[in-house]
Short mmCIF file of C-alpha atoms in Angstrom, two decimals:
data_model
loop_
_atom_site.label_atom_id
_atom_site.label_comp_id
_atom_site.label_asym_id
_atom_site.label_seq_id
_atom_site.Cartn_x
_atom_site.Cartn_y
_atom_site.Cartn_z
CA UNK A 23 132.53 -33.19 154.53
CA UNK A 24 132.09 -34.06 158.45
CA UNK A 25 132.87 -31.59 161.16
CA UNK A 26 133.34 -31.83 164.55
CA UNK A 27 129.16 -31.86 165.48
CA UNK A 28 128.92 -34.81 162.95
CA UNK A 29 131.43 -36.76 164.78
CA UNK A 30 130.59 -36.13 168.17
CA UNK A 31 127.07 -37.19 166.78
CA UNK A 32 128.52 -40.27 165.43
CA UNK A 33 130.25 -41.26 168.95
CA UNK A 34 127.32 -40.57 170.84
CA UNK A 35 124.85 -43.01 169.24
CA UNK A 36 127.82 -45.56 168.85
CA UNK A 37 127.72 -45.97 172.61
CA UNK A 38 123.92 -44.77 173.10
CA UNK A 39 122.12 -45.81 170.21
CA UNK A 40 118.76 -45.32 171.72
CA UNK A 41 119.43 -41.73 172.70
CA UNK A 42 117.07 -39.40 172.09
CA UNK A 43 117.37 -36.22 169.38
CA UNK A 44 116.81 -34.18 172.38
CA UNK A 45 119.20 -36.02 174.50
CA UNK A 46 121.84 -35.85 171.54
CA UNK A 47 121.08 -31.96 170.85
CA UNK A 48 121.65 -31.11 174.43
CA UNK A 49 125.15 -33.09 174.34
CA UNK A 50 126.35 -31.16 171.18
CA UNK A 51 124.78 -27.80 171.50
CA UNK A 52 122.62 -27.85 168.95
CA UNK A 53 118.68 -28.21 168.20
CA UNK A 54 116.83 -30.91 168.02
CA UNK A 55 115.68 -30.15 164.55
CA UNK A 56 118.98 -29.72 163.81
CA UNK A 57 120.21 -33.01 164.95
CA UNK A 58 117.41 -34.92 163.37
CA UNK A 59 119.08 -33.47 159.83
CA UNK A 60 122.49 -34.32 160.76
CA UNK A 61 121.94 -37.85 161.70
CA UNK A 62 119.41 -37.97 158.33
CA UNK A 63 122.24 -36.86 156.11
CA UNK A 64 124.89 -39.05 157.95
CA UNK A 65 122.26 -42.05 156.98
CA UNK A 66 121.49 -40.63 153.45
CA UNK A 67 125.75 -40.46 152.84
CA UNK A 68 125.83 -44.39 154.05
CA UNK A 69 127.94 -43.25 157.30
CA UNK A 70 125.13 -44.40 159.48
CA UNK A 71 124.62 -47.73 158.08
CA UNK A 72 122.20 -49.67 160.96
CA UNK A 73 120.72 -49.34 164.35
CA UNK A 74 121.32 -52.10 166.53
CA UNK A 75 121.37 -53.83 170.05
CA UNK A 76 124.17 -55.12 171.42
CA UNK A 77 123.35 -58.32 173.48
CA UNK A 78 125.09 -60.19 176.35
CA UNK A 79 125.55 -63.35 174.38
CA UNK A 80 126.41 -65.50 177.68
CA UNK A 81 122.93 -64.86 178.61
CA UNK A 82 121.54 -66.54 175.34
CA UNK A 83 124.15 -69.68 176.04
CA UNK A 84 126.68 -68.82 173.64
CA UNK A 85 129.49 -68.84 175.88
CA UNK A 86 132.24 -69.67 173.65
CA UNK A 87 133.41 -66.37 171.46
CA UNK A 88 136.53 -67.68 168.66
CA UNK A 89 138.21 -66.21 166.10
CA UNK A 90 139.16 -68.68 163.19
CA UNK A 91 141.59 -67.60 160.35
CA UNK A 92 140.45 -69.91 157.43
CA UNK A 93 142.85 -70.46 154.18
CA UNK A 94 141.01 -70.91 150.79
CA UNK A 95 143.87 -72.50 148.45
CA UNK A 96 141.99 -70.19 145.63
CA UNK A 97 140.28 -67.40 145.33
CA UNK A 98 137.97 -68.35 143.11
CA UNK A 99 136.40 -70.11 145.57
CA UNK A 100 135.20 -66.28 147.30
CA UNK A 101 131.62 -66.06 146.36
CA UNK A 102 130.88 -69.87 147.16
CA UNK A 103 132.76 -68.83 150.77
CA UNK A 104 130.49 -65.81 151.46
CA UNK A 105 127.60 -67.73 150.31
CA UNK A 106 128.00 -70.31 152.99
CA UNK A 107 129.02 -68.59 155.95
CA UNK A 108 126.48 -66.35 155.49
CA UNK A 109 124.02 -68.92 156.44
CA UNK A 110 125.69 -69.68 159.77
CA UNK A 111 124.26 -68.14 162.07
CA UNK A 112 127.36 -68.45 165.19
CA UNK A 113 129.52 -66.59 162.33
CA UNK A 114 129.36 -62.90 163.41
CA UNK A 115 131.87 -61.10 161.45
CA UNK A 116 133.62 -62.63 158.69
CA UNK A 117 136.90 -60.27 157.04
CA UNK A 118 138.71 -61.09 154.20
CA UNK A 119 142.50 -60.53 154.96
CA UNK A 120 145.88 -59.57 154.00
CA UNK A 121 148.68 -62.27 155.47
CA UNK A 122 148.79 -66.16 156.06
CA UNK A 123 144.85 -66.38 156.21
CA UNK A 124 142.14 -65.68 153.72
CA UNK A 125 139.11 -65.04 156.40
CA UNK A 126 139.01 -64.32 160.05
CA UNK A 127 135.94 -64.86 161.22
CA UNK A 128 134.18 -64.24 165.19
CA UNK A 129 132.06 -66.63 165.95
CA UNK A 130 130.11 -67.48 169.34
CA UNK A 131 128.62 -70.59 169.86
CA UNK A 132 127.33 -72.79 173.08
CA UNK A 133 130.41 -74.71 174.14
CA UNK A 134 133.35 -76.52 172.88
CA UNK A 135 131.70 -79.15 171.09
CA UNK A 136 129.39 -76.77 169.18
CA UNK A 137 132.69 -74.49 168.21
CA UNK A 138 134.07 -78.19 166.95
CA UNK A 139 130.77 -79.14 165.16
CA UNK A 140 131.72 -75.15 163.57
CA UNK A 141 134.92 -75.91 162.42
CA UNK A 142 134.15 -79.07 160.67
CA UNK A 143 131.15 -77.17 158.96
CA UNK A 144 133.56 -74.66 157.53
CA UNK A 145 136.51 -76.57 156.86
CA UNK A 146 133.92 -79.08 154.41
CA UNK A 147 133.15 -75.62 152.83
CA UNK A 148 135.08 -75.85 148.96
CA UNK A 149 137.97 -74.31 148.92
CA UNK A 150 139.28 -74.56 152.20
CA UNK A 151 142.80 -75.67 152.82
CA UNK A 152 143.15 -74.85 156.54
CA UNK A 153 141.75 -73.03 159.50
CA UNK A 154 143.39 -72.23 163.08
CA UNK A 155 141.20 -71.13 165.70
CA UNK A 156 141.75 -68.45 169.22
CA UNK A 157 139.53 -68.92 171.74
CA UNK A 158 138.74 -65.76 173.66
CA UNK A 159 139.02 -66.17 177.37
CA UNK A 160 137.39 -62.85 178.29
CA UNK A 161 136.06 -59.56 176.15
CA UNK A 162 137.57 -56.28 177.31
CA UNK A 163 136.20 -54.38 174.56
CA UNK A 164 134.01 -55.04 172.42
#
């Protein structure tokens, strides 16, 4: 379904989002016309799903960035799970998983007593047996 053009396409506005069709064309050999119904067909398939910008979170205070695996002792307690993290706004990513955890989540928050004030939120979400928490002492890729 995807050649080569399509995923070069795909790489370039992972790392350049803003790029323009022109800029992209030139990088792949192609028009601009013909670039502008590539990426519209990679949207329309649900390959591109969003647009948008990265930020340095340090410079917004969050200076803390943790991963927590969280154990639900059931699973029907899923939906009431996703409901609540989803209003938290320090909860980035949230994955259900395969292995000792149910969740890992990536949060960033202010400092340590914020991350703490975190856990305690999520751990008095139902369900919940346990969670263990990394905290990330530098990004090298992200």
């Amino acid at each position: 379904m995807l050649d080569p053009i399509d995923y070069k396409l795909i790489g370039l506005l992972q790392v350049r989002g803003r790029a323009s069709q022109l800029e992209l064309a030139q990088a792949v050999g192609l028009s601009q016309p013909a670039v502008a119904e590539r990426i519209r067909k990679l949207e329309e398939l649900g390959i591109i799903t969003k647009y948008v910008a990265q930020v340095d979170a340090r410079l917004l205070g969050k200076d803390i960035t943790a991963f927590i695996g969280v154990f639900t002792n059931h699973p029907r307690y899923h939906e009431q799970f996703l409901r609540q993290i989803r209003e938290i706004p320090d909860v980035l990513e949230c994955h259900r998983v395969a292995g000792a955890d149910s969740y890992l989540l990536k949060v960033k928050t202010e400092n340590t007593t914020t991350l703490d004030q975190l856990i305690g939120r999520i751990r008095s979400i139902g369900g919940v047996e346990r969670t263990q928490t990394t905290i990330a002492i530098a990004t090298l890729k992200e």
